[in-house]
Amino acid sequence: MLLLLAAVVLVPVACLLWFMNKAMQNERLAVRQKLAEAYLGHLSTAQERLERYWQEKASALDGFEEGTSGSQFFARCVRSGIADSVICYDALGRLLYPASPLVPKTDPTERDPKWMRAKQLEEVQNNLIAAAQAYGEIARSATNANLAARALQAQARCLVQAGRKGSAIQVVVREFGHERFRRATDLQMRLIAVDAELMALQLMGSPAHARFGQTLKRLRTRLSDYENPALGAAQRLFLMKQVRKLPIRPADRDFPTLEAEELAARVLDTRPQVSKEAVLRPTAAPGVWQFASSSGRVLALFHTENLQTQMGATIAARALPTDVSVSIEPPGQELAREGVYQQLDAGRQLPGWRLALSLRGGELLSDAADEQIAVYLWTGILGIAAISILAVFIARTLQRQIRLTRLKNDLVATVSHELKTPLSSMRLLVDTLLEAGHLEEQKAREYLQLVAKENRRLSHLIDNFLAFSRMEQNRNAFDRKEVSPSDIVRGAADAVHERFRSTGCRFDVQIAPNLPNIFADPDALTTVLLNLLDNAYKYSEGDRAISLRAYAGNGNVCFAVTDNGIGLAQREAKKVFERFYQADRRLSRNTGGCGLGLSIVKFI
């Protein structure tokens, strides 16, 4: 029946929801189409602004004039934000920056007797101190700055190998600070001063060294000096990375052009194709785009994220309505997402890029659409609410009737069984007494005691049934008054004393002294203790040990019944206070009872 009720409710609700969904979708699509057409002009405006933006970029890149070194123009473009990085070429298409310097084919020191002697001391005789002195003499007497710088570098190297790091640091700090060695290079056309100063910093090892800060500042200045053509891009990039590995502050590790140097080197490894067409094209490096100047001498490089940010700021520079958002999306970007109503090509300089117009929030729908959708929505809500309320009412009514029917059946069956047992026993005993011709007094007394026992059992059952009836009707009224806990315990103990006095049962009563009086119904509490004691007796076998205690704890007066009975599983212990629940009905048939005792205890 419940399944049929669920089907009767769910089918119309599903149909109503489907109708509401379709109606609201159609209404919104119609309004969105009208809004997209109305805002199409904003996309055209954004397209014009992007075209002007890239024309300005192209003009700035064409500012690479004759006489300007590639490193200078690289630094100017990166620092001004024209591009994330640039690659510069000369008029013949040869790489200017970042480029490796040309290495000379001859070594001018090969025929210098002083240099050959110093080299022999270092490499053949391994007389490092003498070699360092010889290199120092060459540096002092040399008129060529490159030769003098090479000699000083060799002198510092020999001192380090000889274990005299302090002397090597002193040579570097004292000598390479001179302007004379600003552009001095070695045989591989690498700037000598920066290599020597990095070595000195590594030897110092810590900013705590007295010369560390001064040397670091000078090295950072050299690496950021793009006016010095002697410092090649590869050496600059390598040294910047090495400086970042030193134990220095985060601020001293920052080089504004480091990422640009890395980006240019990464793109050069892919051998980019340079054209004179000023359009944005992807490079072979993932996530990197190139834009060439009209002369083809400069190749500007951009990360996708930075491109979108810069072009988005250009688009947003013109005030748009608060309900409109225009974004720029790269080629291959899926634009069929929620909120995109119109698309347009980004312009001739941005092949494949798209402008996407979005409308923010549901408040953009027209008043007419909102009103119609509200009618659909509220009609559906009211219909579903009415169906749901009716279904809940019917389900609760059916559930209550089923529960009442099951309860009545259980009660009738239980009462019939429980009342039949003592009545049958008493009738059998009485019939036996009546049919006996001559009764012995002892036997008659035993039979009458059995009749009295069954009578007490019957009275206890009837009392439980009456208490259960009052519980069901909420008619149980308690007569509360001030009473001593010891009186309640003694009353319960006296009631079971005769029964517990049987062989094989030890009954212990413990009442703590000076217990305060409580405000309660003494008869109800006595009933609670009697039911607990009855269970303790029935479900204990062999040598019974039952105790009844009253004590104070945590601000309460506590009554406790303890036994050595058969116990309960944890799963059953959670259900024993439910009405008519019996953990083992076979055991209940032997001991009597109908599963109401503990439910009455819980109710009281």
XYZ file of C-alpha atoms in Angstrom:
604
model
C 0.000 0.000 0.000
C 2.855 2.372 0.847
C 4.523 1.629 -2.506
C 1.278 2.426 -4.309
C 0.968 5.671 -2.340
C 4.566 6.600 -3.240
C 3.885 5.942 -6.933
C 0.703 8.027 -6.840
C 2.681 10.925 -5.335
C 5.930 10.700 -7.307
C 4.421 10.446 -10.798
C 2.518 13.771 -10.722
C 5.405 15.487 -8.903
C 7.888 14.331 -11.578
C 5.585 15.520 -14.370
C 5.100 18.872 -12.668
C 8.841 19.367 -12.181
C 9.550 18.499 -15.824
C 6.970 21.009 -17.003
C 8.323 23.747 -14.713
C 11.898 23.117 -15.857
C 11.051 23.281 -19.569
C 8.904 26.377 -19.165
C 11.603 28.290 -17.251
C 14.342 27.211 -19.682
C 12.383 28.423 -22.684
C 11.595 31.723 -20.999
C 15.218 32.360 -20.056
C 16.579 31.382 -23.483
C 14.280 33.871 -25.165
C 15.330 36.703 -22.874
C 19.033 35.812 -23.101
C 18.937 35.953 -26.874
C 17.456 39.439 -26.755
C 20.077 40.589 -24.264
C 22.945 39.123 -26.331
C 21.816 41.047 -29.387
C 21.471 44.237 -27.362
C 25.016 43.974 -25.961
C 26.738 42.961 -29.209
C 28.018 46.529 -29.578
C 30.185 46.084 -26.478
C 32.107 43.281 -28.197
C 32.828 45.498 -31.201
C 34.125 48.234 -28.894
C 36.358 45.740 -27.090
C 37.692 44.525 -30.447
C 38.659 48.079 -31.460
C 40.451 48.662 -28.151
C 42.470 45.471 -28.585
C 43.516 46.471 -32.102
C 44.790 49.815 -30.815
C 46.534 48.042 -27.920
C 48.530 45.783 -30.265
C 49.288 48.631 -32.651
C 50.896 50.448 -29.713
C 52.829 47.272 -28.860
C 54.129 47.041 -32.409
C 55.202 50.719 -32.369
C 57.049 50.216 -29.068
C 58.865 47.176 -30.468
C 59.823 49.093 -33.590
C 61.688 51.508 -31.292
C 64.738 49.210 -31.445
C 67.045 51.672 -33.198
C 70.562 51.345 -34.538
C 73.105 52.028 -31.832
C 70.995 50.428 -29.084
C 72.456 47.154 -27.837
C 70.241 44.069 -27.687
C 70.727 43.768 -23.923
C 69.663 47.386 -23.374
C 66.496 46.985 -25.424
C 65.755 43.669 -23.695
C 65.931 45.318 -20.269
C 63.858 48.307 -21.431
C 61.019 46.124 -22.763
C 60.910 43.827 -19.721
C 61.120 46.575 -17.104
C 58.480 48.729 -18.801
C 56.091 45.773 -19.148
C 55.950 45.850 -22.938
C 56.475 42.082 -22.971
C 57.270 39.225 -20.597
C 60.520 38.779 -22.550
C 62.032 39.700 -25.934
C 64.520 38.279 -28.406
C 66.513 40.829 -30.427
C 68.027 40.396 -33.916
C 70.159 42.636 -36.123
C 69.167 43.884 -39.558
C 70.515 40.688 -41.149
C 68.466 38.448 -38.848
C 71.382 37.415 -36.625
C 70.709 36.945 -32.922
C 71.805 39.876 -30.733
C 70.281 39.053 -27.346
C 70.223 36.685 -25.646
C 73.314 35.484 -27.557
C 76.617 33.828 -26.719
C 79.752 35.987 -27.314
C 82.268 34.986 -29.962
C 85.263 33.167 -28.489
C 88.711 34.183 -29.859
C 90.718 31.462 -31.551
C 94.094 32.327 -29.956
C 95.297 32.608 -26.369
C 97.595 35.653 -25.880
C 99.197 34.044 -22.829
C 100.561 31.051 -24.724
C 103.859 32.842 -25.526
C 104.178 34.892 -22.321
C 107.104 33.429 -20.299
C 105.789 34.812 -16.979
C 102.411 33.221 -17.523
C 103.974 29.924 -18.603
C 106.153 29.890 -15.464
C 103.193 30.578 -13.183
C 101.157 27.890 -14.928
C 104.016 25.382 -14.481
C 104.197 26.189 -10.756
C 100.445 25.563 -10.452
C 99.881 22.541 -12.670
C 103.245 20.735 -12.792
C 105.012 21.508 -9.516
C 101.789 21.990 -7.508
C 103.476 24.863 -5.696
C 100.248 26.790 -5.207
C 101.590 29.575 -3.000
C 104.427 30.346 -5.428
C 101.984 30.159 -8.327
C 99.655 32.620 -6.567
C 102.567 35.030 -6.082
C 103.566 34.678 -9.738
C 100.006 35.379 -10.924
C 99.865 38.400 -8.613
C 103.078 39.771 -10.115
C 101.599 39.346 -13.623
C 98.461 41.246 -12.566
C 100.459 44.150 -11.141
C 102.673 44.516 -14.224
C 100.064 43.849 -16.943
C 98.784 46.793 -18.966
C 95.955 44.767 -20.567
C 92.880 44.728 -18.312
C 91.730 41.299 -19.523
C 95.150 39.759 -18.841
C 95.380 41.392 -15.401
C 91.854 40.162 -14.482
C 92.711 36.627 -15.621
C 95.870 36.700 -13.482
C 93.929 37.882 -10.421
C 91.341 35.157 -10.984
C 94.134 32.560 -11.226
C 95.781 33.980 -8.080
C 92.501 33.618 -6.120
C 92.064 30.099 -7.469
C 95.522 29.025 -6.295
C 94.940 30.548 -2.842
C 91.695 28.627 -2.473
C 93.355 25.372 -3.502
C 96.144 26.071 -1.010
C 93.596 26.437 1.768
C 93.978 30.213 2.131
C 90.348 31.186 1.565
C 90.647 34.452 3.490
C 93.474 35.653 1.244
C 91.462 34.651 -1.852
C 88.436 36.622 -0.620
C 90.656 39.641 0.075
C 92.088 39.531 -3.487
C 88.605 39.434 -5.044
C 87.082 42.138 -2.843
C 90.087 44.466 -3.109
C 90.938 44.134 -6.804
C 87.683 43.475 -8.694
C 85.939 46.522 -7.324
C 88.007 48.717 -9.650
C 86.366 50.203 -12.745
C 89.305 48.857 -14.776
C 87.906 45.315 -14.606
C 84.252 46.190 -15.294
C 84.406 44.705 -18.791
C 87.338 42.312 -18.441
C 86.607 38.893 -19.933
C 88.277 35.495 -20.018
C 89.105 33.348 -23.069
C 85.441 32.204 -23.314
C 84.382 35.884 -23.345
C 82.829 35.559 -19.893
C 82.933 38.520 -17.509
C 85.628 37.703 -14.944
C 84.560 40.033 -12.111
C 81.130 38.447 -11.602
C 82.535 34.901 -11.543
C 85.173 35.951 -8.998
C 82.651 37.723 -6.757
C 80.300 34.720 -6.788
C 83.243 32.518 -5.764
C 84.038 34.958 -2.937
C 80.444 34.847 -1.672
C 80.456 31.044 -1.731
C 83.734 31.062 0.228
C 82.314 33.503 2.804
C 79.343 31.131 3.207
C 77.201 33.373 5.417
C 75.868 36.945 5.521
C 77.639 37.199 8.885
C 80.943 37.693 7.050
C 82.115 41.297 7.176
C 82.483 41.586 3.376
C 79.429 39.511 2.402
C 76.857 42.307 2.126
C 79.146 44.646 0.178
C 80.185 41.903 -2.255
C 76.598 40.692 -2.755
C 75.369 44.211 -3.490
C 78.110 44.776 -6.060
C 77.427 41.419 -7.749
C 73.684 42.104 -7.934
C 74.407 45.501 -9.476
C 76.634 43.923 -12.133
C 74.043 41.262 -13.003
C 71.328 43.916 -13.382
C 73.566 46.137 -15.544
C 72.371 45.607 -19.119
C 74.554 48.530 -20.310
C 77.647 46.313 -20.035
C 77.878 44.325 -23.304
C 80.645 42.112 -21.858
C 78.161 40.161 -19.706
C 76.504 37.524 -21.917
C 72.962 36.291 -21.434
C 73.951 32.697 -20.625
C 76.451 33.813 -17.962
C 73.974 36.312 -16.511
C 71.231 33.671 -16.257
C 73.568 31.124 -14.689
C 74.898 33.575 -12.087
C 71.419 34.825 -11.158
C 70.366 31.248 -10.402
C 73.534 30.658 -8.388
C 72.978 33.804 -6.324
C 69.452 32.623 -5.471
C 70.981 29.489 -3.929
C 73.040 31.535 -1.447
C 71.809 31.797 2.183
C 70.432 35.329 1.726
C 67.150 37.148 2.339
C 64.273 36.559 -0.119
C 64.489 40.194 -1.196
C 68.135 39.723 -2.236
C 67.198 36.659 -4.322
C 64.813 38.687 -6.475
C 65.977 39.632 -9.992
C 63.220 41.397 -11.968
C 64.587 40.139 -15.287
C 65.354 36.548 -14.283
C 62.029 35.096 -15.478
C 62.371 37.025 -18.733
C 65.888 35.609 -19.258
C 64.613 32.075 -18.608
C 61.656 32.542 -20.947
C 63.843 33.850 -23.785
C 66.303 30.953 -23.342
C 63.462 28.410 -23.341
C 61.951 29.804 -26.546
C 65.354 30.028 -28.266
C 65.834 26.317 -27.594
C 62.752 25.693 -29.781
C 64.272 27.766 -32.676
C 61.362 30.165 -33.230
C 60.375 31.297 -36.705
C 60.494 35.084 -37.075
C 58.269 36.930 -39.548
C 57.535 40.598 -40.161
C 53.794 40.039 -39.750
C 52.675 41.708 -36.495
C 50.294 38.999 -35.267
C 50.188 36.946 -32.085
C 51.213 33.346 -32.669
C 51.936 30.382 -30.399
C 55.527 29.228 -29.938
C 56.729 25.641 -29.608
C 57.066 26.281 -25.860
C 53.775 25.416 -24.106
C 51.765 28.405 -22.880
C 54.028 30.986 -24.588
C 53.091 33.364 -27.453
C 55.239 35.491 -29.751
C 54.546 38.856 -31.385
C 57.035 40.178 -33.953
C 57.723 43.815 -34.736
C 57.050 44.985 -38.287
C 60.827 45.137 -38.943
C 61.295 41.565 -37.702
C 64.147 42.654 -35.419
C 62.273 42.065 -32.138
C 60.278 39.027 -31.077
C 58.125 39.796 -28.000
C 57.200 36.821 -25.797
C 54.142 36.493 -23.563
C 52.709 33.948 -21.129
C 49.065 33.059 -21.782
C 47.957 34.115 -18.293
C 49.680 37.504 -18.528
C 48.232 38.079 -21.980
C 44.702 37.460 -20.754
C 45.270 39.708 -17.736
C 46.698 42.621 -19.755
C 44.123 42.410 -22.535
C 41.351 42.003 -19.958
C 42.514 45.223 -18.283
C 42.516 46.959 -21.691
C 38.951 45.841 -22.339
C 37.814 46.870 -18.861
C 39.384 50.323 -19.224
C 36.156 51.440 -20.896
C 33.241 51.535 -18.491
C 30.805 48.706 -19.153
C 27.334 48.243 -17.691
C 27.398 46.505 -14.321
C 25.534 43.534 -15.777
C 28.058 42.925 -18.600
C 31.424 41.138 -18.567
C 33.710 40.793 -21.603
C 36.616 38.317 -21.481
C 39.355 37.307 -23.919
C 39.845 33.576 -24.572
C 42.784 31.866 -26.357
C 42.363 29.502 -29.318
C 40.958 26.102 -28.405
C 39.170 27.445 -25.302
C 35.684 26.021 -24.933
C 33.223 28.920 -24.678
C 29.999 26.962 -24.303
C 30.059 27.535 -20.565
C 27.289 28.969 -18.419
C 26.792 32.725 -18.814
C 28.436 33.243 -22.266
C 25.836 34.737 -24.628
C 27.821 36.129 -27.546
C 31.263 35.674 -29.180
C 33.364 37.672 -31.631
C 36.826 37.387 -33.206
C 39.366 39.340 -31.131
C 40.900 41.098 -34.176
C 43.346 40.616 -37.036
C 46.405 40.716 -34.723
C 44.914 37.872 -32.626
C 44.037 35.017 -34.989
C 42.003 32.345 -33.212
C 41.414 34.432 -30.074
C 37.803 35.140 -29.150
C 35.962 37.826 -27.238
C 33.221 36.404 -25.010
C 30.353 38.460 -23.595
C 28.767 37.244 -20.378
C 25.843 38.560 -18.362
C 26.194 38.443 -14.600
C 23.520 36.801 -12.456
C 19.835 36.028 -12.825
C 18.867 39.687 -12.222
C 19.586 40.375 -15.884
C 16.382 38.757 -17.030
C 13.659 41.164 -17.957
C 10.806 41.941 -15.596
C 8.378 40.139 -17.865
C 10.474 36.966 -17.848
C 10.941 37.158 -14.081
C 7.228 37.579 -13.566
C 6.333 34.645 -15.825
C 8.987 32.407 -14.321
C 7.777 33.344 -10.842
C 4.252 32.259 -11.829
C 5.562 28.889 -13.050
C 7.707 28.473 -9.978
C 5.090 29.301 -7.367
C 2.441 27.245 -9.114
C 4.727 24.259 -9.089
C 5.814 24.827 -5.492
C 2.232 25.081 -4.265
C 1.242 21.991 -6.231
C 4.158 19.951 -4.900
C 3.548 21.226 -1.374
C -0.122 20.242 -1.521
C 0.696 16.775 -2.865
C 3.445 16.306 -0.274
C 1.272 17.389 2.649
C -1.545 15.124 1.545
C 0.866 12.217 1.049
C 2.436 12.732 4.478
C -0.995 12.901 6.121
C -2.165 9.713 4.409
C 1.125 7.907 5.140
C 1.053 8.842 8.822
C -2.582 7.783 9.098
C -1.846 4.420 7.498
C 1.279 3.961 9.578
C -0.616 4.741 12.764
C -3.403 2.330 11.876
C -0.910 -0.414 11.071
C 0.965 0.210 14.312
C -2.240 0.214 16.350
C -3.447 -2.972 14.695
C -0.136 -4.714 15.324
C -0.107 -3.456 18.925
C -3.650 -4.683 19.573
C -2.873 -8.087 18.101
C 0.308 -8.375 20.177
C -1.512 -7.257 23.308
C -4.411 -9.677 22.835
C -2.069 -12.579 22.142
C 0.214 -11.744 25.051
C -2.615 -11.152 27.543
C -4.349 -14.358 26.501
C -1.187 -16.390 26.903
C -0.036 -14.801 30.157
C -3.458 -14.944 31.844
C -4.142 -18.462 30.681
C -1.054 -19.898 32.348
C -1.780 -18.926 36.004
C -5.532 -19.540 35.609
C -4.878 -23.022 34.239
C -2.488 -23.746 37.084
C -4.987 -22.560 39.734
C -7.855 -24.510 38.150
C -5.755 -27.668 38.066
C -4.776 -27.246 41.731
C -8.344 -26.509 42.829
C -9.710 -29.467 40.844
C -7.126 -31.708 42.469
C -8.183 -30.529 45.923
C -11.898 -30.993 45.168
C -11.508 -34.469 43.715
C -9.412 -35.748 46.616
C -11.479 -37.843 49.070
C -9.218 -37.313 52.016
C -6.686 -34.447 52.121
C -3.661 -34.369 54.274
C -3.135 -31.009 55.914
C 0.457 -30.731 54.682
C -0.501 -31.492 51.067
C -3.488 -29.133 51.184
C -1.251 -26.373 52.542
C 1.280 -26.932 49.719
C -1.496 -26.773 47.113
C -2.909 -23.615 48.631
C 0.559 -22.028 48.666
C 0.871 -22.835 44.956
C -2.571 -21.310 44.343
C -1.492 -18.196 46.281
C 1.729 -18.016 44.238
C -0.202 -18.200 40.943
C -2.674 -15.667 42.319
C 0.184 -13.225 43.068
C 1.569 -13.829 39.592
C -1.869 -13.141 38.098
C -2.226 -9.959 40.168
C 1.221 -8.792 39.041
C 0.287 -9.368 35.388
C -2.999 -7.508 35.752
C -1.233 -4.601 37.459
C 1.261 -4.456 34.562
C -1.536 -4.522 31.980
C -3.386 -1.729 33.779
C -0.177 0.322 34.012
C 0.433 -0.280 30.303
C -3.111 0.857 29.507
C -2.618 4.060 31.479
C 0.723 4.632 29.717
C -0.921 4.304 26.309
C -3.604 6.831 27.260
C -1.221 9.113 29.180
C -3.550 8.860 32.129
C -1.020 7.789 34.737
C -1.030 10.379 37.544
C 1.764 10.290 40.115
C 1.131 11.171 43.749
C 4.402 12.919 44.573
C 5.397 13.628 48.146
C 8.491 13.768 50.312
C 9.618 10.258 51.085
C 12.681 8.537 52.495
C 14.657 6.370 50.019
C 15.124 3.768 52.748
C 11.319 3.381 53.076
C 11.040 2.666 49.347
C 13.861 0.099 49.470
C 12.433 -1.632 52.533
C 8.950 -1.742 50.999
C 10.277 -3.463 47.885
C 12.441 -5.820 49.965
C 9.497 -6.822 52.177
C 7.368 -7.557 49.099
C 9.873 -10.062 47.712
C 11.238 -11.348 51.011
C 9.034 -14.426 51.131
C 9.868 -15.339 47.535
C 13.623 -14.660 47.800
C 13.865 -16.673 51.032
C 13.826 -19.861 48.930
C 16.798 -22.234 48.817
C 19.677 -21.116 46.588
C 18.997 -17.356 46.710
C 21.064 -14.786 48.600
C 19.304 -11.417 48.865
C 21.356 -8.464 50.123
C 19.878 -5.023 50.941
C 22.265 -2.064 51.375
C 21.077 1.429 52.305
C 23.674 4.170 52.640
C 23.348 6.214 55.854
C 22.082 9.827 55.935
C 20.362 9.734 52.534
C 18.279 12.874 51.923
C 14.537 12.641 51.365
C 13.321 12.769 47.769
C 10.173 14.169 46.155
C 8.545 11.251 44.343
C 5.629 8.779 44.159
C 6.631 5.986 46.568
C 4.250 3.421 45.070
C 5.586 4.084 41.531
C 9.197 3.769 42.648
C 8.351 0.591 44.562
C 6.822 -0.788 41.353
C 10.070 0.017 39.522
C 12.178 -1.848 42.065
C 9.782 -4.800 42.173
C 9.917 -5.199 38.380
C 13.718 -5.048 38.430
C 13.921 -7.536 41.299
C 11.457 -9.834 39.541
C 13.640 -9.843 36.409
C 16.757 -10.456 38.524
C 15.109 -13.508 40.105
C 13.605 -14.946 36.914
C 16.749 -14.652 34.801
C 19.220 -15.954 37.414
C 19.887 -19.662 37.588
C 21.409 -21.956 40.203
C 22.936 -20.070 43.117
C 21.192 -16.675 42.841
C 22.888 -13.593 44.298
C 20.673 -10.488 44.171
C 21.368 -7.140 45.820
C 19.269 -4.008 46.243
C 21.138 -0.790 47.045
C 20.366 2.880 47.681
C 23.195 5.406 47.715
C 24.126 8.996 46.840
C 26.281 9.884 43.865
C 26.945 13.031 41.793
C 24.176 14.928 43.545
C 21.571 12.192 42.999
C 19.954 9.460 45.026
C 20.517 6.176 43.156
C 18.674 2.863 43.382
C 20.484 -0.178 41.963
C 19.542 -3.844 41.483
C 22.413 -6.246 40.812
C 22.284 -9.959 40.016
C 24.490 -12.777 38.746
C 22.049 -13.780 36.013
C 22.483 -14.873 32.423
C 23.115 -11.323 31.165
C 22.275 -9.626 27.850
C 24.071 -9.099 24.555
C 24.878 -5.465 23.790
C 22.476 -5.452 20.848
C 19.624 -6.780 23.008
C 20.398 -4.411 25.883
C 19.366 -1.487 23.664
C 15.892 -2.955 23.109
C 14.874 -4.454 26.466
C 12.973 -1.305 27.475
C 10.727 -1.511 24.380
C 7.185 -2.741 24.843
C 6.671 -6.499 24.447
C 10.344 -7.044 23.581
C 11.795 -10.303 24.880
C 15.361 -11.323 24.089
C 14.570 -15.033 24.170
C 10.889 -16.011 23.965
C 11.705 -19.629 24.771
C 13.209 -18.517 28.088
C 10.206 -16.253 28.700
C 7.823 -19.166 28.352
C 9.638 -20.907 31.218
C 9.902 -17.860 33.486
C 6.675 -16.066 32.557
C 6.189 -12.440 31.589
C 5.114 -10.588 28.454
C 7.803 -7.966 27.957
C 5.995 -5.089 29.712
C 7.939 -4.885 32.987
C 10.947 -2.903 31.814
C 8.835 -0.641 29.554
C 6.815 0.272 32.676
C 10.095 0.889 34.531
C 11.249 3.212 31.764
C 7.900 5.052 31.691
C 7.894 5.627 35.471
